[in-house]
PDB file of C-alpha atoms in Angstrom:
ATOM      1  CA  UNK E   1      80.019  34.383  55.515  1.00  0.00           C
ATOM      2  CA  UNK E   2      77.182  35.474  57.721  1.00  0.00           C
ATOM      3  CA  UNK E   3      76.793  38.747  58.832  1.00  0.00           C
ATOM      4  CA  UNK E   4      77.492  37.964  62.517  1.00  0.00           C
ATOM      5  CA  UNK E   5      80.924  36.488  61.046  1.00  0.00           C
ATOM      6  CA  UNK E   6      80.985  39.439  58.944  1.00  0.00           C
ATOM      7  CA  UNK E   7      80.806  42.269  61.711  1.00  0.00           C
ATOM      8  CA  UNK E   8      83.692  40.124  64.164  1.00  0.00           C
ATOM      9  CA  UNK E   9      85.646  40.356  61.358  1.00  0.00           C
ATOM     10  CA  UNK E  10      85.366  44.093  61.026  1.00  0.00           C
ATOM     11  CA  UNK E  11      85.694  44.541  64.740  1.00  0.00           C
ATOM     12  CA  UNK E  12      88.704  42.810  64.916  1.00  0.00           C
ATOM     13  CA  UNK E  13      90.272  44.326  62.107  1.00  0.00           C
ATOM     14  CA  UNK E  14      89.485  47.946  63.136  1.00  0.00           C
ATOM     15  CA  UNK E  15      90.446  47.389  66.461  1.00  0.00           C
ATOM     16  CA  UNK E  16      94.125  46.466  65.597  1.00  0.00           C
ATOM     17  CA  UNK E  17      94.271  49.669  63.024  1.00  0.00           C
ATOM     18  CA  UNK E  18      93.235  52.349  65.803  1.00  0.00           C
ATOM     19  CA  UNK E  19      95.368  50.136  68.875  1.00  0.00           C
ATOM     20  CA  UNK E  20      98.476  50.256  66.061  1.00  0.00           C
ATOM     21  CA  UNK E  21      97.607  54.625  65.885  1.00  0.00           C
ATOM     22  CA  UNK E  22      97.097  54.617  69.906  1.00  0.00           C
ATOM     23  CA  UNK E  23      99.856  52.842  71.110  1.00  0.00           C
ATOM     24  CA  UNK E  24     102.439  54.805  69.866  1.00  0.00           C
ATOM     25  CA  UNK E  25     100.538  58.577  69.938  1.00  0.00           C
ATOM     26  CA  UNK E  26     100.246  57.365  73.965  1.00  0.00           C
ATOM     27  CA  UNK E  27     103.738  57.023  74.720  1.00  0.00           C
ATOM     28  CA  UNK E  28     104.273  60.148  72.292  1.00  0.00           C
ATOM     29  CA  UNK E  29     102.160  62.099  74.780  1.00  0.00           C
ATOM     30  CA  UNK E  30     102.860  60.496  77.834  1.00  0.00           C
ATOM     31  CA  UNK E  31     106.924  61.085  77.705  1.00  0.00           C
ATOM     32  CA  UNK E  32     107.645  63.314  74.631  1.00  0.00           C
ATOM     33  CA  UNK E  33     104.511  66.315  74.533  1.00  0.00           C
ATOM     34  CA  UNK E  34     104.157  66.506  78.087  1.00  0.00           C
ATOM     35  CA  UNK E  35     107.055  67.962  80.398  1.00  0.00           C
ATOM     36  CA  UNK E  36     106.898  65.485  82.869  1.00  0.00           C
ATOM     37  CA  UNK E  37     107.364  62.632  81.242  1.00  0.00           C
ATOM     38  CA  UNK E  38     110.214  64.542  78.683  1.00  0.00           C
ATOM     39  CA  UNK E  39     112.210  65.698  82.158  1.00  0.00           C
ATOM     40  CA  UNK E  40     112.306  61.624  83.358  1.00  0.00           C
ATOM     41  CA  UNK E  41     113.248  59.931  79.817  1.00  0.00           C
ATOM     42  CA  UNK E  42     115.570  62.995  79.180  1.00  0.00           C
ATOM     43  CA  UNK E  43     116.690  63.606  82.751  1.00  0.00           C
ATOM     44  CA  UNK E  44     118.433  60.109  83.087  1.00  0.00           C
ATOM     45  CA  UNK E  45     120.713  61.045  80.892  1.00  0.00           C
ATOM     46  CA  UNK E  46     122.192  64.003  83.011  1.00  0.00           C
ATOM     47  CA  UNK E  47     123.158  60.667  85.466  1.00  0.00           C
ATOM     48  CA  UNK E  48     124.703  58.323  82.631  1.00  0.00           C
ATOM     49  CA  UNK E  49     128.436  58.799  83.192  1.00  0.00           C
ATOM     50  CA  UNK E  50     129.650  58.519  79.863  1.00  0.00           C
ATOM     51  CA  UNK E  51     126.746  61.028  78.917  1.00  0.00           C
ATOM     52  CA  UNK E  52     127.737  63.158  81.797  1.00  0.00           C
ATOM     53  CA  UNK E  53     131.445  63.307  80.820  1.00  0.00           C
ATOM     54  CA  UNK E  54     130.658  64.337  77.295  1.00  0.00           C
ATOM     55  CA  UNK E  55     128.151  66.329  77.760  1.00  0.00           C
ATOM     56  CA  UNK E  56     130.490  68.647  80.473  1.00  0.00           C
ATOM     57  CA  UNK E  57     133.910  68.907  77.613  1.00  0.00           C
ATOM     58  CA  UNK E  58     131.197  70.623  75.431  1.00  0.00           C
ATOM     59  CA  UNK E  59     129.379  72.523  76.846  1.00  0.00           C
ATOM     60  CA  UNK E  60     132.964  74.142  78.484  1.00  0.00           C
ATOM     61  CA  UNK E  61     133.314  73.587  74.900  1.00  0.00           C
ATOM     62  CA  UNK E  62     130.107  75.872  73.807  1.00  0.00           C
ATOM     63  CA  UNK E  63     131.290  78.202  77.122  1.00  0.00           C
ATOM     64  CA  UNK E  64     134.512  79.206  76.099  1.00  0.00           C
ATOM     65  CA  UNK E  65     133.167  80.092  72.611  1.00  0.00           C
ATOM     66  CA  UNK E  66     130.675  82.746  74.208  1.00  0.00           C
ATOM     67  CA  UNK E  67     132.121  85.009  75.772  1.00  0.00           C
ATOM     68  CA  UNK E  68     135.883  86.917  75.400  1.00  0.00           C
ATOM     69  CA  UNK E  69     138.604  86.757  77.832  1.00  0.00           C
ATOM     70  CA  UNK E  70     141.469  89.252  78.208  1.00  0.00           C
ATOM     71  CA  UNK E  71     144.184  87.382  77.006  1.00  0.00           C
ATOM     72  CA  UNK E  72     146.032  87.767  80.420  1.00  0.00           C
ATOM     73  CA  UNK E  73     143.636  85.536  82.103  1.00  0.00           C
ATOM     74  CA  UNK E  74     143.435  83.299  79.627  1.00  0.00           C
ATOM     75  CA  UNK E  75     145.976  80.873  80.452  1.00  0.00           C
ATOM     76  CA  UNK E  76     144.073  80.714  84.218  1.00  0.00           C
ATOM     77  CA  UNK E  77     141.460  80.753  83.037  1.00  0.00           C
ATOM     78  CA  UNK E  78     142.168  77.136  80.928  1.00  0.00           C
ATOM     79  CA  UNK E  79     142.960  75.370  83.910  1.00  0.00           C
ATOM     80  CA  UNK E  80     139.767  76.162  85.941  1.00  0.00           C
ATOM     81  CA  UNK E  81     137.606  75.367  82.434  1.00  0.00           C
ATOM     82  CA  UNK E  82     139.553  72.373  82.957  1.00  0.00           C
ATOM     83  CA  UNK E  83     138.891  71.887  86.148  1.00  0.00           C
ATOM     84  CA  UNK E  84     135.232  71.778  85.341  1.00  0.00           C
ATOM     85  CA  UNK E  85     135.618  69.381  82.514  1.00  0.00           C
ATOM     86  CA  UNK E  86     136.305  66.887  84.590  1.00  0.00           C
ATOM     87  CA  UNK E  87     134.671  67.534  88.094  1.00  0.00           C
ATOM     88  CA  UNK E  88     131.032  69.008  86.733  1.00  0.00           C
ATOM     89  CA  UNK E  89     129.201  65.639  86.831  1.00  0.00           C
ATOM     90  CA  UNK E  90     130.118  65.737  90.659  1.00  0.00           C
ATOM     91  CA  UNK E  91     128.368  69.153  91.361  1.00  0.00           C
ATOM     92  CA  UNK E  92     126.034  69.285  93.979  1.00  0.00           C
ATOM     93  CA  UNK E  93     124.434  71.426  91.751  1.00  0.00           C
ATOM     94  CA  UNK E  94     124.763  70.006  88.421  1.00  0.00           C
ATOM     95  CA  UNK E  95     121.550  68.018  89.247  1.00  0.00           C
ATOM     96  CA  UNK E  96     119.003  70.756  88.783  1.00  0.00           C
ATOM     97  CA  UNK E  97     121.638  72.368  86.178  1.00  0.00           C
ATOM     98  CA  UNK E  98     120.466  69.488  84.452  1.00  0.00           C
ATOM     99  CA  UNK E  99     117.254  69.715  85.039  1.00  0.00           C
ATOM    100  CA  UNK E 100     116.422  73.044  84.078  1.00  0.00           C
ATOM    101  CA  UNK E 101     118.591  72.495  80.875  1.00  0.00           C
ATOM    102  CA  UNK E 102     115.671  70.102  80.025  1.00  0.00           C
ATOM    103  CA  UNK E 103     112.471  71.495  81.076  1.00  0.00           C
ATOM    104  CA  UNK E 104     113.485  74.574  79.478  1.00  0.00           C
ATOM    105  CA  UNK E 105     114.044  73.319  76.105  1.00  0.00           C
ATOM    106  CA  UNK E 106     111.186  71.221  76.046  1.00  0.00           C
ATOM    107  CA  UNK E 107     108.911  74.401  76.526  1.00  0.00           C
ATOM    108  CA  UNK E 108     110.872  76.523  74.186  1.00  0.00           C
ATOM    109  CA  UNK E 109     109.868  73.720  71.670  1.00  0.00           C
ATOM    110  CA  UNK E 110     106.706  72.774  72.759  1.00  0.00           C
ATOM    111  CA  UNK E 111     104.667  76.076  73.156  1.00  0.00           C
ATOM    112  CA  UNK E 112     104.819  76.305  76.936  1.00  0.00           C
ATOM    113  CA  UNK E 113     106.837  79.342  76.907  1.00  0.00           C
ATOM    114  CA  UNK E 114     105.356  82.351  74.728  1.00  0.00           C
ATOM    115  CA  UNK E 115     107.685  83.269  71.793  1.00  0.00           C
ATOM    116  CA  UNK E 116     107.651  86.220  69.495  1.00  0.00           C
ATOM    117  CA  UNK E 117     105.990  85.235  65.743  1.00  0.00           C
ATOM    118  CA  UNK E 118     109.792  85.723  63.999  1.00  0.00           C
ATOM    119  CA  UNK E 119     111.079  83.411  66.260  1.00  0.00           C
ATOM    120  CA  UNK E 120     108.990  80.650  66.305  1.00  0.00           C
ATOM    121  CA  UNK E 121     108.701  80.822  62.057  1.00  0.00           C
ATOM    122  CA  UNK E 122     112.650  81.361  62.044  1.00  0.00           C
ATOM    123  CA  UNK E 123     114.001  78.899  64.412  1.00  0.00           C
ATOM    124  CA  UNK E 124     114.495  74.800  64.365  1.00  0.00           C
ATOM    125  CA  UNK E 125     114.280  72.716  67.504  1.00  0.00           C
ATOM    126  CA  UNK E 126     115.995  74.401  69.780  1.00  0.00           C
ATOM    127  CA  UNK E 127     118.192  72.782  73.647  1.00  0.00           C
ATOM    128  CA  UNK E 128     119.050  75.551  75.182  1.00  0.00           C
ATOM    129  CA  UNK E 129     121.918  74.470  77.941  1.00  0.00           C
ATOM    130  CA  UNK E 130     121.904  78.320  79.117  1.00  0.00           C
ATOM    131  CA  UNK E 131     121.584  76.573  82.536  1.00  0.00           C
ATOM    132  CA  UNK E 132     124.899  75.016  82.240  1.00  0.00           C
ATOM    133  CA  UNK E 133     126.802  77.525  80.131  1.00  0.00           C
ATOM    134  CA  UNK E 134     125.631  79.275  84.026  1.00  0.00           C
ATOM    135  CA  UNK E 135     126.580  77.177  86.406  1.00  0.00           C
ATOM    136  CA  UNK E 136     129.827  77.072  84.185  1.00  0.00           C
ATOM    137  CA  UNK E 137     130.054  80.565  84.575  1.00  0.00           C
ATOM    138  CA  UNK E 138     129.539  80.491  88.938  1.00  0.00           C
ATOM    139  CA  UNK E 139     131.915  77.739  89.624  1.00  0.00           C
ATOM    140  CA  UNK E 140     134.371  79.519  87.386  1.00  0.00           C
ATOM    141  CA  UNK E 141     134.011  82.856  88.927  1.00  0.00           C
ATOM    142  CA  UNK E 142     134.706  81.309  93.064  1.00  0.00           C
ATOM    143  CA  UNK E 143     137.631  79.824  91.342  1.00  0.00           C
ATOM    144  CA  UNK E 144     139.186  83.047  89.462  1.00  0.00           C
ATOM    145  CA  UNK E 145     137.378  85.768  91.556  1.00  0.00           C
ATOM    146  CA  UNK E 146     136.280  86.740  87.877  1.00  0.00           C
ATOM    147  CA  UNK E 147     132.337  87.081  87.207  1.00  0.00           C
ATOM    148  CA  UNK E 148     131.671  87.269  83.548  1.00  0.00           C
ATOM    149  CA  UNK E 149     128.368  87.831  81.817  1.00  0.00           C
ATOM    150  CA  UNK E 150     126.961  84.754  80.193  1.00  0.00           C
ATOM    151  CA  UNK E 151     123.324  84.835  78.263  1.00  0.00           C
ATOM    152  CA  UNK E 152     120.617  84.510  79.903  1.00  0.00           C
ATOM    153  CA  UNK E 153     119.391  81.338  77.054  1.00  0.00           C
ATOM    154  CA  UNK E 154     122.784  79.870  74.864  1.00  0.00           C
ATOM    155  CA  UNK E 155     120.203  77.923  72.338  1.00  0.00           C
ATOM    156  CA  UNK E 156     121.382  75.555  69.831  1.00  0.00           C
ATOM    157  CA  UNK E 157     120.189  74.365  67.134  1.00  0.00           C
ATOM    158  CA  UNK E 158     118.468  70.397  66.550  1.00  0.00           C
ATOM    159  CA  UNK E 159     117.247  69.940  63.055  1.00  0.00           C
ATOM    160  CA  UNK E 160     116.284  72.577  60.452  1.00  0.00           C
ATOM    161  CA  UNK E 161     112.602  74.954  60.763  1.00  0.00           C
ATOM    162  CA  UNK E 162     110.660  72.116  59.400  1.00  0.00           C
ATOM    163  CA  UNK E 163     111.317  69.700  62.135  1.00  0.00           C
ATOM    164  CA  UNK E 164     109.685  71.890  64.370  1.00  0.00           C
ATOM    165  CA  UNK E 165     106.798  72.153  62.220  1.00  0.00           C
ATOM    166  CA  UNK E 166     107.132  68.398  63.318  1.00  0.00           C
ATOM    167  CA  UNK E 167     106.697  68.427  66.195  1.00  0.00           C
ATOM    168  CA  UNK E 168     103.628  71.564  66.636  1.00  0.00           C
ATOM    169  CA  UNK E 169     102.002  68.608  64.543  1.00  0.00           C
ATOM    170  CA  UNK E 170     103.165  66.333  67.445  1.00  0.00           C
ATOM    171  CA  UNK E 171     102.110  68.523  69.801  1.00  0.00           C
ATOM    172  CA  UNK E 172      98.521  69.021  68.411  1.00  0.00           C
ATOM    173  CA  UNK E 173      97.256  65.600  67.490  1.00  0.00           C
ATOM    174  CA  UNK E 174      99.487  63.217  69.922  1.00  0.00           C
ATOM    175  CA  UNK E 175      96.961  64.329  72.956  1.00  0.00           C
ATOM    176  CA  UNK E 176      93.989  62.733  70.648  1.00  0.00           C
ATOM    177  CA  UNK E 177      95.035  58.918  71.563  1.00  0.00           C
ATOM    178  CA  UNK E 178      92.605  58.148  73.794  1.00  0.00           C
ATOM    179  CA  UNK E 179      90.199  58.463  70.583  1.00  0.00           C
ATOM    180  CA  UNK E 180      91.733  55.513  68.473  1.00  0.00           C
ATOM    181  CA  UNK E 181      91.886  54.138  72.260  1.00  0.00           C
ATOM    182  CA  UNK E 182      88.304  54.228  72.503  1.00  0.00           C
ATOM    183  CA  UNK E 183      87.551  53.304  69.136  1.00  0.00           C
ATOM    184  CA  UNK E 184      89.869  50.381  69.600  1.00  0.00           C
ATOM    185  CA  UNK E 185      87.564  48.981  72.429  1.00  0.00           C
ATOM    186  CA  UNK E 186      84.476  49.750  70.971  1.00  0.00           C
ATOM    187  CA  UNK E 187      85.858  47.932  67.735  1.00  0.00           C
ATOM    188  CA  UNK E 188      86.872  44.769  70.240  1.00  0.00           C
ATOM    189  CA  UNK E 189      83.518  44.820  72.088  1.00  0.00           C
ATOM    190  CA  UNK E 190      81.024  44.755  68.433  1.00  0.00           C
ATOM    191  CA  UNK E 191      83.682  42.002  67.670  1.00  0.00           C
ATOM    192  CA  UNK E 192      83.175  40.362  70.894  1.00  0.00           C
ATOM    193  CA  UNK E 193      79.458  40.677  70.808  1.00  0.00           C
ATOM    194  CA  UNK E 194      79.051  39.475  67.229  1.00  0.00           C
ATOM    195  CA  UNK E 195      81.374  36.033  67.106  1.00  0.00           C
ATOM    196  CA  UNK E 196      79.696  32.557  67.194  1.00  0.00           C
ATOM    197  CA  UNK E 197      83.050  31.684  68.628  1.00  0.00           C
ATOM    198  CA  UNK E 198      85.052  34.718  71.146  1.00  0.00           C
ATOM    199  CA  UNK E 199      88.116  32.042  71.217  1.00  0.00           C
ATOM    200  CA  UNK E 200      88.692  32.493  67.944  1.00  0.00           C
ATOM    201  CA  UNK E 201      88.365  36.659  67.891  1.00  0.00           C
ATOM    202  CA  UNK E 202      91.040  36.182  70.485  1.00  0.00           C
ATOM    203  CA  UNK E 203      93.466  34.345  68.820  1.00  0.00           C
ATOM    204  CA  UNK E 204      93.024  36.217  65.273  1.00  0.00           C
ATOM    205  CA  UNK E 205      93.388  39.800  68.454  1.00  0.00           C
ATOM    206  CA  UNK E 206      96.163  38.069  69.883  1.00  0.00           C
ATOM    207  CA  UNK E 207      98.388  37.382  66.302  1.00  0.00           C
ATOM    208  CA  UNK E 208      97.240  40.428  65.276  1.00  0.00           C
ATOM    209  CA  UNK E 209      98.591  42.295  68.794  1.00  0.00           C
ATOM    210  CA  UNK E 210     102.186  40.551  68.378  1.00  0.00           C
ATOM    211  CA  UNK E 211     102.431  41.696  64.835  1.00  0.00           C
ATOM    212  CA  UNK E 212     101.506  44.648  65.650  1.00  0.00           C
ATOM    213  CA  UNK E 213     104.810  45.144  68.565  1.00  0.00           C
ATOM    214  CA  UNK E 214     106.723  43.876  65.494  1.00  0.00           C
ATOM    215  CA  UNK E 215     105.507  46.584  63.604  1.00  0.00           C
ATOM    216  CA  UNK E 216     106.039  49.162  66.327  1.00  0.00           C
ATOM    217  CA  UNK E 217     109.597  47.984  66.610  1.00  0.00           C
ATOM    218  CA  UNK E 218     110.301  48.847  63.177  1.00  0.00           C
ATOM    219  CA  UNK E 219     109.206  51.834  62.907  1.00  0.00           C
ATOM    220  CA  UNK E 220     110.706  52.641  66.162  1.00  0.00           C
ATOM    221  CA  UNK E 221     114.477  51.880  64.348  1.00  0.00           C
ATOM    222  CA  UNK E 222     113.162  53.510  61.057  1.00  0.00           C
ATOM    223  CA  UNK E 223     111.476  56.255  63.231  1.00  0.00           C
ATOM    224  CA  UNK E 224     114.625  56.635  65.126  1.00  0.00           C
ATOM    225  CA  UNK E 225     116.845  56.530  62.157  1.00  0.00           C
ATOM    226  CA  UNK E 226     115.852  59.798  60.143  1.00  0.00           C
ATOM    227  CA  UNK E 227     115.537  61.938  63.536  1.00  0.00           C
ATOM    228  CA  UNK E 228     119.378  60.826  63.976  1.00  0.00           C
ATOM    229  CA  UNK E 229     120.154  61.761  60.768  1.00  0.00           C
ATOM    230  CA  UNK E 230     119.237  65.441  61.497  1.00  0.00           C
ATOM    231  CA  UNK E 231     122.035  67.785  62.092  1.00  0.00           C
ATOM    232  CA  UNK E 232     122.825  70.410  65.046  1.00  0.00           C
ATOM    233  CA  UNK E 233     126.357  71.623  64.059  1.00  0.00           C
ATOM    234  CA  UNK E 234     127.114  71.725  68.431  1.00  0.00           C
ATOM    235  CA  UNK E 235     128.201  68.888  70.043  1.00  0.00           C
ATOM    236  CA  UNK E 236     126.556  69.744  72.953  1.00  0.00           C
ATOM    237  CA  UNK E 237     123.042  68.990  70.617  1.00  0.00           C
ATOM    238  CA  UNK E 238     124.527  66.058  68.901  1.00  0.00           C
ATOM    239  CA  UNK E 239     125.509  64.712  72.674  1.00  0.00           C
ATOM    240  CA  UNK E 240     121.668  65.280  73.996  1.00  0.00           C
ATOM    241  CA  UNK E 241     119.662  64.239  70.888  1.00  0.00           C
ATOM    242  CA  UNK E 242     122.121  60.745  70.188  1.00  0.00           C
ATOM    243  CA  UNK E 243     121.353  59.469  73.966  1.00  0.00           C
ATOM    244  CA  UNK E 244     117.449  60.711  73.874  1.00  0.00           C
ATOM    245  CA  UNK E 245     117.000  58.314  70.987  1.00  0.00           C
ATOM    246  CA  UNK E 246     118.154  55.804  72.698  1.00  0.00           C
ATOM    247  CA  UNK E 247     116.872  57.109  76.277  1.00  0.00           C
ATOM    248  CA  UNK E 248     113.724  56.938  73.692  1.00  0.00           C
ATOM    249  CA  UNK E 249     113.921  54.335  72.150  1.00  0.00           C
ATOM    250  CA  UNK E 250     114.505  52.006  75.098  1.00  0.00           C
ATOM    251  CA  UNK E 251     111.422  53.498  76.119  1.00  0.00           C
ATOM    252  CA  UNK E 252     108.956  52.474  73.723  1.00  0.00           C
ATOM    253  CA  UNK E 253     110.750  49.192  73.657  1.00  0.00           C
ATOM    254  CA  UNK E 254     108.874  48.327  77.232  1.00  0.00           C
ATOM    255  CA  UNK E 255     105.594  49.331  75.522  1.00  0.00           C
ATOM    256  CA  UNK E 256     106.001  46.982  72.852  1.00  0.00           C
ATOM    257  CA  UNK E 257     107.591  44.296  75.227  1.00  0.00           C
ATOM    258  CA  UNK E 258     104.064  44.763  77.242  1.00  0.00           C
ATOM    259  CA  UNK E 259     102.446  44.188  74.061  1.00  0.00           C
ATOM    260  CA  UNK E 260     103.674  41.401  73.125  1.00  0.00           C
ATOM    261  CA  UNK E 261     103.674  39.608  76.449  1.00  0.00           C
ATOM    262  CA  UNK E 262      99.989  40.362  76.753  1.00  0.00           C
ATOM    263  CA  UNK E 263      98.606  39.623  73.138  1.00  0.00           C
ATOM    264  CA  UNK E 264     100.297  36.252  73.307  1.00  0.00           C
ATOM    265  CA  UNK E 265      98.796  35.672  76.674  1.00  0.00           C
ATOM    266  CA  UNK E 266      95.324  36.833  74.700  1.00  0.00           C
ATOM    267  CA  UNK E 267      96.329  34.685  71.549  1.00  0.00           C
ATOM    268  CA  UNK E 268      97.168  31.023  74.256  1.00  0.00           C
ATOM    269  CA  UNK E 269      93.731  32.143  76.036  1.00  0.00           C
ATOM    270  CA  UNK E 270      91.848  31.929  72.658  1.00  0.00           C
ATOM    271  CA  UNK E 271      93.651  28.787  71.694  1.00  0.00           C
ATOM    272  CA  UNK E 272      92.961  27.136  75.105  1.00  0.00           C
ATOM    273  CA  UNK E 273      89.361  28.591  74.636  1.00  0.00           C
ATOM    274  CA  UNK E 274      89.294  26.858  71.068  1.00  0.00           C
ATOM    275  CA  UNK E 275      90.141  23.493  72.458  1.00  0.00           C
ATOM    276  CA  UNK E 276      87.840  23.672  75.110  1.00  0.00           C
ATOM    277  CA  UNK E 277      85.250  24.792  73.157  1.00  0.00           C
ATOM    278  CA  UNK E 278      86.062  21.862  70.485  1.00  0.00           C
ATOM    279  CA  UNK E 279      85.998  19.378  73.248  1.00  0.00           C
ATOM    280  CA  UNK E 280      82.933  19.924  74.029  1.00  0.00           C
ATOM    281  CA  UNK E 281      80.851  19.981  70.360  1.00  0.00           C
ATOM    282  CA  UNK E 282      82.060  16.279  70.586  1.00  0.00           C
ATOM    283  CA  UNK E 283      80.962  15.596  73.249  1.00  0.00           C
ATOM    284  CA  UNK E 284      77.845  17.057  71.841  1.00  0.00           C
ATOM    285  CA  UNK E 285      76.982  15.386  69.125  1.00  0.00           C
ATOM    286  CA  UNK E 286      77.954  12.151  70.168  1.00  0.00           C
ATOM    287  CA  UNK E 287      76.013  11.983  72.807  1.00  0.00           C
TER     288      UNK E 287
END
């Protein structure tokens, strides 16, 4: 093996290894760590009819448990709450309340909101459904003429305190995905410059990219299973976790599919290039 071949092979290996890290961390940074990406990903859940119905049922249950209604008005309240359960998703202010729920939850979990040291050290990941509870309160007051005070925040747990530490690490390191991406690009250029037959570099890059796409798919399934096993003990939090995982896997799946298509195209280009190069070599030898 010549030095040029060794350097080219090393460049291909480094490019694939760094890409294996860069792509998932870039997706996490853009769609989970960054607030707008998180809102876009989770906000779509609020437009899903089945999720809306299940969320309304769970949110009403949370509202009932957070207020102490006097006995004489409990029967009146029951009718209003049943109406909220079946019709919350049709309220004009529901989308705004859901978006606020998503934004507040992201800020609480990713540190955009100042929290006391005691709070951050003792709480797990949280879902703040305060906007949903206030929405129910407002419509309840409109229907019954009864004003009820509810907490400004209604936090429900998503997992354990150790899971918050993991999220904090992700929030710290995911934005550095560009370092791995830059390293992969430099390694790729090194492999192409050093290679005697650049078409072979494309072949191996394409094969490696297809393998990475399969690896990312398996890794996403594994990560989803681990996160799915986290218990919250609250219906709303469980619903959010289940539906968000589904949306996240679908979103990352689009990136994986794109990577597989690009890798396949690179592989085909490399094969065609090798074939053309081989024919040229044969003609040169024959002449």
